[in-house]
Short mmCIF file of C-alpha atoms and ligand atoms in Angstrom, two decimals:
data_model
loop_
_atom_site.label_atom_id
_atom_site.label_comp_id
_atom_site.label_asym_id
_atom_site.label_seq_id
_atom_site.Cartn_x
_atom_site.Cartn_y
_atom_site.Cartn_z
CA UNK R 1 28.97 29.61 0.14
CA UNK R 2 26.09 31.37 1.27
CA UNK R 3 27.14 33.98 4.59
CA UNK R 4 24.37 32.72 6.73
CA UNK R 5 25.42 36.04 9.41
CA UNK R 6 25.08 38.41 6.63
CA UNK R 7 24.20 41.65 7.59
CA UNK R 8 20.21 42.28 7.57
CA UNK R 9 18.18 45.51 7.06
CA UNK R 10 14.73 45.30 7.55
CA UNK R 11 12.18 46.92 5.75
CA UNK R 12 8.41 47.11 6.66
CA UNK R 13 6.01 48.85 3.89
CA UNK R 14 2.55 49.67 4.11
CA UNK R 15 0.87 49.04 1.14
CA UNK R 16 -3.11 49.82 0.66
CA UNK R 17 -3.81 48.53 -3.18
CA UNK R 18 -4.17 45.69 -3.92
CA UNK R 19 -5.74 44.11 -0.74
CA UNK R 20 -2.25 44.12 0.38
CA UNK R 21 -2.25 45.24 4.19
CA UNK R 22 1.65 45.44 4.79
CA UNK R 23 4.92 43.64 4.03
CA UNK R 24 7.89 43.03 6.35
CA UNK R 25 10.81 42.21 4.64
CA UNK R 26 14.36 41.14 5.51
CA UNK R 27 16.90 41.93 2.94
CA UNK R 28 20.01 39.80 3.22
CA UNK R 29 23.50 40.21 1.54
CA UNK R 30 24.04 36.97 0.00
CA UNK R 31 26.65 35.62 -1.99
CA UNK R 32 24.91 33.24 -4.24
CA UNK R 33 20.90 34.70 -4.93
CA UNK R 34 21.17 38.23 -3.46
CA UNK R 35 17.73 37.22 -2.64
CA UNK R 36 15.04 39.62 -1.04
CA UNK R 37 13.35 37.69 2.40
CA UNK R 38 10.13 38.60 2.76
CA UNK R 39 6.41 38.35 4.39
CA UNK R 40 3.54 39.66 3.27
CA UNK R 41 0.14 39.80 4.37
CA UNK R 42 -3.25 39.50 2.62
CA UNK R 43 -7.04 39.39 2.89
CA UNK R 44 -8.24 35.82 2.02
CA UNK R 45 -11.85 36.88 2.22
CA UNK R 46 -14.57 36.02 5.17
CA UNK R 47 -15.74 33.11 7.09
CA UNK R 48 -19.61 32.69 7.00
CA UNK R 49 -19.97 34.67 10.09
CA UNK R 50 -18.20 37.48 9.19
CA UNK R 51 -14.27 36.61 10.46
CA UNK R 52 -11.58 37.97 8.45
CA UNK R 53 -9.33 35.04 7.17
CA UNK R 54 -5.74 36.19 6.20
CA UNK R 55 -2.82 35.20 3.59
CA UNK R 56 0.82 35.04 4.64
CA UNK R 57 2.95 35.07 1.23
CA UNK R 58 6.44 34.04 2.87
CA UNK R 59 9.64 34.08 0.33
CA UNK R 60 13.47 33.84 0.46
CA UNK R 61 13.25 35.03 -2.92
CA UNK R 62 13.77 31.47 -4.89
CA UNK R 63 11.27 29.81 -2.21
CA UNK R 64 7.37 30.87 -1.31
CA UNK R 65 4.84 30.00 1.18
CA UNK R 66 1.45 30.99 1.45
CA UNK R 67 -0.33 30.03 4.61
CA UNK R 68 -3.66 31.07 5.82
CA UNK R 69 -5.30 31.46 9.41
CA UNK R 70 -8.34 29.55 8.27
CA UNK R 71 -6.65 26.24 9.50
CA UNK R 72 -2.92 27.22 9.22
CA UNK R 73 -3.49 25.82 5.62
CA UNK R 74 -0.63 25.41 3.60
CA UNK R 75 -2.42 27.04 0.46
CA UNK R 76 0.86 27.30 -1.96
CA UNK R 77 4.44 25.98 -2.03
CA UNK R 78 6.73 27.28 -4.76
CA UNK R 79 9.81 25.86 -5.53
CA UNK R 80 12.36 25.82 -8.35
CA UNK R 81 12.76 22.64 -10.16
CA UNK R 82 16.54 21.79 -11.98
CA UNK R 83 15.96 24.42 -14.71
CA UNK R 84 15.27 26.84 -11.85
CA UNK R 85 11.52 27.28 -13.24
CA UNK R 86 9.18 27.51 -9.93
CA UNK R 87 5.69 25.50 -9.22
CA UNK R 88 3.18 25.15 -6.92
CA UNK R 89 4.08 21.80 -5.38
CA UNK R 90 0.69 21.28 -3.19
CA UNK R 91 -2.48 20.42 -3.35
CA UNK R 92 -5.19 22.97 -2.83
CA UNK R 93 -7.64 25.45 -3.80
CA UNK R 94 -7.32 29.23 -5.09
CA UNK R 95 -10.07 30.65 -2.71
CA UNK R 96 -11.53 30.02 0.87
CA UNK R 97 -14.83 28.56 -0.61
CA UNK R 98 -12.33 25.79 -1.82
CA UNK R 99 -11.16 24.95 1.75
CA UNK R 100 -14.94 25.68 3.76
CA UNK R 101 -16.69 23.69 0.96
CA UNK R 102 -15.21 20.37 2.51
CA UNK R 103 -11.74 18.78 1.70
CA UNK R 104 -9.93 16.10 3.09
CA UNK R 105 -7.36 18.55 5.34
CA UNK R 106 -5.27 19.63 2.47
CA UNK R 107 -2.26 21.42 3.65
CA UNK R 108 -4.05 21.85 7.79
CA UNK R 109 -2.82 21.50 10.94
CA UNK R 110 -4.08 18.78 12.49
CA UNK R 111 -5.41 18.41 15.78
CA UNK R 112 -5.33 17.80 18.95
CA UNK R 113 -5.11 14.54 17.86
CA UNK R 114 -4.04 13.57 14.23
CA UNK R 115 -4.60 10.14 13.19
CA UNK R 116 -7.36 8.00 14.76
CA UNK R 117 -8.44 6.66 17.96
CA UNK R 118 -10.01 4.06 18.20
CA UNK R 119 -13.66 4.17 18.84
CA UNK R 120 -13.35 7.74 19.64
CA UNK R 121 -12.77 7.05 23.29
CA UNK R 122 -9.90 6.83 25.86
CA UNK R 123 -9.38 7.27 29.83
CA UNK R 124 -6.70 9.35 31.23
CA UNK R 125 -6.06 9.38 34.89
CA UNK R 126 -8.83 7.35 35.21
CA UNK R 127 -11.75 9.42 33.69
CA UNK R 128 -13.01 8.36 30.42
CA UNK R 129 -13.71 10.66 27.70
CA UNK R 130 -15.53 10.53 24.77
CA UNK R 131 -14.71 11.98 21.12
CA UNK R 132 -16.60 12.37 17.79
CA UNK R 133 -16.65 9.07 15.49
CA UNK R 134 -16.00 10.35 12.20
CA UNK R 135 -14.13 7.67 10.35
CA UNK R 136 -15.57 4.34 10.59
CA UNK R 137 -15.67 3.53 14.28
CA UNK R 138 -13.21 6.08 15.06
CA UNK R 139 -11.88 9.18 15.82
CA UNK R 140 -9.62 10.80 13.05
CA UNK R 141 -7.65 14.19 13.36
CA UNK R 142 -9.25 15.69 16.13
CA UNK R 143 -13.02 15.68 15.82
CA UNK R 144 -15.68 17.31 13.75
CA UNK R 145 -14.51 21.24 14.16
CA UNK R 146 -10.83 20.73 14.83
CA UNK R 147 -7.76 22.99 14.34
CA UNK R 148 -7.79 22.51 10.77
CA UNK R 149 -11.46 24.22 10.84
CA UNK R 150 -10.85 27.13 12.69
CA UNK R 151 -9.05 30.72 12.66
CA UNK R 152 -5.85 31.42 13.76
CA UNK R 153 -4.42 34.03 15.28
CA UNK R 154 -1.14 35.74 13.42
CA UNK R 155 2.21 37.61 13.46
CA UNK R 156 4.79 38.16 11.50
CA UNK R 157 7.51 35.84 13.14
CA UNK R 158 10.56 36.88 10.64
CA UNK R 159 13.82 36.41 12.11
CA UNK R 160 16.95 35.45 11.16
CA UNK R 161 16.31 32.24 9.96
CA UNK R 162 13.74 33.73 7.46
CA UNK R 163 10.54 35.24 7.23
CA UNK R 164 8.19 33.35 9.33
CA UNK R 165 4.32 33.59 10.53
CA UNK R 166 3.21 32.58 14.25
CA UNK R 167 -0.37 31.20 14.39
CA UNK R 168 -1.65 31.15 17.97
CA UNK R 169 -4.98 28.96 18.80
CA UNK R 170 -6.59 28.70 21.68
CA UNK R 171 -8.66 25.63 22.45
CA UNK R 172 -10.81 25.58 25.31
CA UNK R 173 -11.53 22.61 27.83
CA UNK R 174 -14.07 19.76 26.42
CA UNK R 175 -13.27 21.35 22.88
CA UNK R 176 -13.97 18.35 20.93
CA UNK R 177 -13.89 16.21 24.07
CA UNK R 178 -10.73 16.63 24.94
CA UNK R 179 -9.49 17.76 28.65
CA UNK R 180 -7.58 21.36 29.37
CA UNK R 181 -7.64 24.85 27.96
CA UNK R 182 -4.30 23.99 25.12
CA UNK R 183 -2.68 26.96 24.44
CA UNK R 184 -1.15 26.39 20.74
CA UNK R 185 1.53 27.99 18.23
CA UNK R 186 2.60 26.48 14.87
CA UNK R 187 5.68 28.86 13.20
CA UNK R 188 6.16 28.53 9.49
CA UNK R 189 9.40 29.82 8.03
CA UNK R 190 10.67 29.98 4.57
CA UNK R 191 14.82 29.25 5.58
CA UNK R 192 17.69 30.79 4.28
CA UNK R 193 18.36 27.02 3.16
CA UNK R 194 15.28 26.90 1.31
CA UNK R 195 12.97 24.58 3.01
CA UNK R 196 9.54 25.28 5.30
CA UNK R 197 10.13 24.93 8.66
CA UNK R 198 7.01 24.20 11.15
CA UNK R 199 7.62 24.66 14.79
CA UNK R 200 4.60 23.07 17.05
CA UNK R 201 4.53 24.37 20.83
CA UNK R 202 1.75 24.00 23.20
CA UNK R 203 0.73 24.03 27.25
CA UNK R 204 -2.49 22.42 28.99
CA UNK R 205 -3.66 23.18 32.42
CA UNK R 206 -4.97 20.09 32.52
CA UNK R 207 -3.63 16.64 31.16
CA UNK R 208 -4.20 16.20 27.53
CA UNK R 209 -3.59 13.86 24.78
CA UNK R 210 -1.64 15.95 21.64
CA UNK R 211 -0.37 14.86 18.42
CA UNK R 212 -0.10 17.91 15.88
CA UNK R 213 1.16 17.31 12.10
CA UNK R 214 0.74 19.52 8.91
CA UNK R 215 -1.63 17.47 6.53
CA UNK R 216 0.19 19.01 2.70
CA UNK R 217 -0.12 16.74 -0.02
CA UNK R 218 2.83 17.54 -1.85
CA UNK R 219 3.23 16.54 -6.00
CA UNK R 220 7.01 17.60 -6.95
CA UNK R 221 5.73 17.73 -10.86
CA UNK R 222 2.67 19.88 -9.54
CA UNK R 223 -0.54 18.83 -9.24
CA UNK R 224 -1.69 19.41 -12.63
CA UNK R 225 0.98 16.91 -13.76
CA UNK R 226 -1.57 14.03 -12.72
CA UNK R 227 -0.07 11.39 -9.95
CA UNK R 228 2.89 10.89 -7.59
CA UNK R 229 3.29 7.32 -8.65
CA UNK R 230 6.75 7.83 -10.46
CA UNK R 231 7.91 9.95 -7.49
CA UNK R 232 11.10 7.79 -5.73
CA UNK R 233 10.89 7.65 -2.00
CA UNK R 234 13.48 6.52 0.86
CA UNK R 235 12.44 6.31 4.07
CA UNK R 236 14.60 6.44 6.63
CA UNK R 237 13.02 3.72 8.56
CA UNK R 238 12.08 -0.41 7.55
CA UNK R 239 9.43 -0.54 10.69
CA UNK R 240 5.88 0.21 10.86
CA UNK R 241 3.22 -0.12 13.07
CA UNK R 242 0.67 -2.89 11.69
CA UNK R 243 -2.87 -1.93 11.28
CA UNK R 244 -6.52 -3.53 11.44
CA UNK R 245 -8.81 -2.83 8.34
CA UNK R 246 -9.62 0.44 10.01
CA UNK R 247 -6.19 1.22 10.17
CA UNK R 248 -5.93 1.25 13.78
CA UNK R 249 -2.24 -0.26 15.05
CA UNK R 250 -2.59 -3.72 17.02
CA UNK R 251 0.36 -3.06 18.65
CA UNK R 252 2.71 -4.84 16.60
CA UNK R 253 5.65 -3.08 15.00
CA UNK R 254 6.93 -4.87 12.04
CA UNK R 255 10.21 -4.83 9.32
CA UNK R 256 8.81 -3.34 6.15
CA UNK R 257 11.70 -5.20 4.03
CA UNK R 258 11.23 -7.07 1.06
CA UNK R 259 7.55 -6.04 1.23
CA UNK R 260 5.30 -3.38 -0.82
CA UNK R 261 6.11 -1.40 2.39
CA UNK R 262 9.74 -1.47 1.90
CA UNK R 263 11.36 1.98 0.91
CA UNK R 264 14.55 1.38 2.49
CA UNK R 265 15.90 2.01 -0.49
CA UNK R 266 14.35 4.71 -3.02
CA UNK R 267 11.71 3.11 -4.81
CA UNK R 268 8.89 4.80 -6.93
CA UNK R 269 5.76 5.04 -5.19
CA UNK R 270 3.46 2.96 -7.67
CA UNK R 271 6.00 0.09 -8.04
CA UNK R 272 4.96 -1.83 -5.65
CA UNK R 273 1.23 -0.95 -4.61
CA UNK R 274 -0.41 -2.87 -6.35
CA UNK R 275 0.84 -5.60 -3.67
CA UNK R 276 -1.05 -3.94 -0.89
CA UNK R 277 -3.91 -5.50 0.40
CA UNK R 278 -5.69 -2.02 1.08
CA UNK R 279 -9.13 -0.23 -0.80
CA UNK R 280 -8.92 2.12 -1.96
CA UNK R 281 -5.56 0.99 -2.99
CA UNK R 282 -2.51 3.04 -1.72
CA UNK R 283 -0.01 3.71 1.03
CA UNK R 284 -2.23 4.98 4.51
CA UNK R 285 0.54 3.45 7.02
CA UNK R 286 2.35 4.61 9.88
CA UNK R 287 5.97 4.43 9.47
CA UNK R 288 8.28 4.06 13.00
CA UNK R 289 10.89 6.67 12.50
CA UNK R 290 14.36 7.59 14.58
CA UNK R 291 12.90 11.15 16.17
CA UNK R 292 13.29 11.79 19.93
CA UNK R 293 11.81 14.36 20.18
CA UNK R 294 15.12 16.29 20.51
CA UNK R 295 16.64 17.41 17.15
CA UNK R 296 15.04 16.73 13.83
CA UNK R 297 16.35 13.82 12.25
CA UNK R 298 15.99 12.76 8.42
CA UNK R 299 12.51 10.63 7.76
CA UNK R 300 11.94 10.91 4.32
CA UNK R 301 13.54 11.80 0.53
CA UNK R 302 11.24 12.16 -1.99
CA UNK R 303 12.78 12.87 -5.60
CA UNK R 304 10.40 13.59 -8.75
CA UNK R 305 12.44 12.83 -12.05
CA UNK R 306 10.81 14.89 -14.34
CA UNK R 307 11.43 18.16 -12.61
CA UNK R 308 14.63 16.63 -11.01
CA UNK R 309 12.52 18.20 -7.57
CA UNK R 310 14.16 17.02 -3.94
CA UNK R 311 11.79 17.22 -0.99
CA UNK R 312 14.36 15.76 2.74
CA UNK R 313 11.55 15.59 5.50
CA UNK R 314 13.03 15.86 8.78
CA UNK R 315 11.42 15.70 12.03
CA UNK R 316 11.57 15.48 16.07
CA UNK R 317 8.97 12.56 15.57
CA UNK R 318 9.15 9.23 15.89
CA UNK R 319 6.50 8.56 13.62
CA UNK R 320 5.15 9.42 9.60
CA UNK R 321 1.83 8.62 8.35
CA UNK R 322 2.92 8.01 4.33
CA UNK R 323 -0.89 8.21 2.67
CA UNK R 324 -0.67 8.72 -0.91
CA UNK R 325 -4.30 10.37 -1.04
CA UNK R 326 -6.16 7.23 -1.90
CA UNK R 327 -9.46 8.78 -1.26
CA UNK R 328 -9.11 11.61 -3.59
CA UNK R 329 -11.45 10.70 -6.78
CA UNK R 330 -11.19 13.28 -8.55
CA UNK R 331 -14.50 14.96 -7.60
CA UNK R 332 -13.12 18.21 -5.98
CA UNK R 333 -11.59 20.64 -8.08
CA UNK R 334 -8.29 22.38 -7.19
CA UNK R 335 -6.48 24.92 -8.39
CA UNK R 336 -6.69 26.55 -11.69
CA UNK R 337 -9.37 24.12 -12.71
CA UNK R 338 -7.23 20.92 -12.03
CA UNK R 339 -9.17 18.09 -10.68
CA UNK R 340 -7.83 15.81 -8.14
CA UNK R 341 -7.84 12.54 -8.73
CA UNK R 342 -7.03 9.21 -7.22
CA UNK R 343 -2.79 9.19 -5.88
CA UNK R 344 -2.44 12.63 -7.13
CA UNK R 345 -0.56 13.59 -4.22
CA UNK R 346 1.11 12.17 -1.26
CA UNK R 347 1.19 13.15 2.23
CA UNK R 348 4.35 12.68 4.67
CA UNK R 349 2.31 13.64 7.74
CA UNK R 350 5.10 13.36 10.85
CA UNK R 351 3.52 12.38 13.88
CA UNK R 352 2.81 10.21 17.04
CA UNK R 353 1.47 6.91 16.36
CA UNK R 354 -2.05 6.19 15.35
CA UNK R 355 -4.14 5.42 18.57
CA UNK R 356 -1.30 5.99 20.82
CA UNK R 357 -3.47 6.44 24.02
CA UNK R 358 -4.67 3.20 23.58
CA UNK R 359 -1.00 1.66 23.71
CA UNK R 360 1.51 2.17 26.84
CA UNK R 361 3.97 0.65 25.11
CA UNK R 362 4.01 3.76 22.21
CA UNK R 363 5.64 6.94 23.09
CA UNK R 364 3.61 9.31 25.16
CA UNK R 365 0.92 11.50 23.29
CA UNK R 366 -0.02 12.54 26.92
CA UNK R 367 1.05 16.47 27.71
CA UNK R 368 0.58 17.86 31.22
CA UNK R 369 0.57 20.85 32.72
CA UNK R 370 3.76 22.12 33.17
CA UNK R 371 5.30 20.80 30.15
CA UNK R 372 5.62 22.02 27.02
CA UNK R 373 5.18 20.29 24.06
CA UNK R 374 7.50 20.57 20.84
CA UNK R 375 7.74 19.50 17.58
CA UNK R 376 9.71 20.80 14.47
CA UNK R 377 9.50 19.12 11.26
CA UNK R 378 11.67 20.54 8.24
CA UNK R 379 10.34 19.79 4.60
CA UNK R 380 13.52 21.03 2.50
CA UNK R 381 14.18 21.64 -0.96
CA UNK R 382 16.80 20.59 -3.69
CA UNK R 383 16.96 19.83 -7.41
CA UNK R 384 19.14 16.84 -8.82
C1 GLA Q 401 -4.94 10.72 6.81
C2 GLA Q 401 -5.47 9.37 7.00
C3 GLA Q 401 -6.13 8.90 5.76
C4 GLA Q 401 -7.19 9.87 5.30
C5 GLA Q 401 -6.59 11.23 5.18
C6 GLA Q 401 -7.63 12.26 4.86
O1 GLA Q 401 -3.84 10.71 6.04
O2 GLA Q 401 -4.50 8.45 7.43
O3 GLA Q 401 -6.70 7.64 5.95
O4 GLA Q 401 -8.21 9.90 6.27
O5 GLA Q 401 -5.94 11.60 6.35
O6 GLA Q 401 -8.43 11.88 3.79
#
């Protein structure tokens, strides 16, 4: 068994070559990997007006994360499949033209408000406000220049659950139409227990609605392997909020079972789609999960045969948007070359519900000032 209070030294090198601006390491005595912690960071070149955008390579030494400020992307995800060999299991690009050339939020933070709303508008304490339409007749993940679109502030945040990065935002009353200067930190850390943790914390001076998520598409064979269809999935959850054609919930939450929606038990992804009345075809529903908000509970297990690949999602939320990238057509071009095409990955984007100032009867996406808001979501690793 691993000794989870083994004793830590920490190293901190400064490295010049290499683009390499320092590395903070923590190196842990452990029983089963001897594994070096560690988190480095890198230039990821400019944005257009001149702003430094950097890399965060965080490892435990069999796990690595690289996450940039440029949207708190998700750029990489590494992890060892049942032979122990390591892949990239997320979608993305290998340079920041990739991500500023326009992609549909691969591996962002979302927000202030992920999902849609509908028609872009909502009143709070009785003033209306108005958003950008930008899907349809709505609103969807926060607006036109939204947290996944701009640059982050970092630190190293390695502790002694792992090596960790702290991005810090600042978004400024009316950004995007939304009330309040919302001050904003997502934490990623690489765990001892090999999974990537994201801790979401924010305060508004003035009331607000919020609903953060991470936006990875994940594909457990990588995404050169083609799609996700033969990926198994259990959800940990037979409701779901039902949807207009603009996938905006009416209100009504529904059982999933004996449906195409039903993954109560695991089920691979393409068995049943072609039973959905949706176009592009493919999953782009909310599911209604068990979070409170309190401690995260299990949503999701996703497990890839070929590379015998586990992902357990666990979150604080009481919601998951499953979309199994329906949109993607294989006109942008990811990493190493790969094209993306239709289903090639699949997003388990743990959330608030879809439109949720619009309905009372949801749980509250309203934070005021005074609070502070919190969510933790856990995507954690395992071969079988
Ligand atoms: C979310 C939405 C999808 C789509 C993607 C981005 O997952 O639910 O409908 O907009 O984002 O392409």
């Amino acid at each position: 068994m691993r000794k989870r209070n083994a004793a830590m030294s920490f190293i901190v090198l400064l490295l010049s070559s290499a683009g390499v601006i320092s590395i903070g390491g923590v190196e842990a005595a452990d029983s089963v990997s001897k594994s070096t912690r560690s988190c480095t960071k890198m230039d990821f070149g400019k944005m257009p007006d001149g702003t430094p955008v950097e890399l965060y390579v965080l490892s435990n030494g069999r796990v690595t994360a690289k996450v940039i400020t440029y949207g708190g992307i998700v750029t990489e995800l590494h992890v060892p499949d049942k032979k122990g060999k390591t892949e990239d299991v997320v979608l993305g690009f290998d340079s920041l033209k990739g991500y500023l050339s326009g992609n549909p939020y691969f591996g962002a933070i979302v927000g202030r408000f992920a999902n849609r709303i509908a028609g872009g508008k909502f009143t709070l304490d009785g003033k209306d406000y108005k958003l950008a339409v930008n899907n349809g007749p709505n609103s969807l993940h926060g607006g036109i220049k939204a947290f996944d679109k701009v640059v982050w502030k970092a630190e190293d945040a390695s502790g002694a659950d792992g090596p960790a990065v702290k991005l810090t935002h600042l978004s400024p009353d009316g950004d995007e139409g939304y009330p309040g200067n919302l001050s904003v930190s997502v934490t990623y850390t690489v765990t001892n227990d090999d999974a990537l943790k994201i801790d979401y914390k924010a305060t508004t001076d003035k009331a607000t609605p919020l609903n953060l998520t991470n936006h990875s598409y994940f594909n457990l064979a990588g995404p050169a392997s083609g799609t996700v269809l033969d990926h198994e999935l259990k959800l940990a959850t037979d409701k779901y909020t039902v949807a207009d054609d603009t996938l905006i919930p009416t209100g009504e939450i529904k059982s999933a079972r004996g449906t195409p929606l039903d993954f109560t038990t695991s089920t691979p992804i393409g068995k049943h789609m072609n039973g959905l009345k949706a176009d592009p075809i493919g999953y782009d529903h909310n599911y209604v999960l068990p979070g409170d908000g309190k401690s995260p509970k299990l949503a999701a297990t996703v497990y890839e045969p070929s590379s015998g690949r586990v992902m357990e999602v666990f979150t604080t939320e009481p919601g998951v948007q499953f979309y199994t990238g329906n949109f993607l057509d294989g006109t942008l071009t990811g990493k190493g070359g790969v094209p993306y095409r239709k289903h090639q990955g699949f997003c388990l984007e743990t959330q608030h519900y879809p439109d949720s100032v619009h309905h009372p009867e949801f749980p509250s996406t309203i934070l005021r000032p005074g609070s502070t808001y919190t969510q933790t979501t856990i995507y954690k690793f395992s071969t079988r």
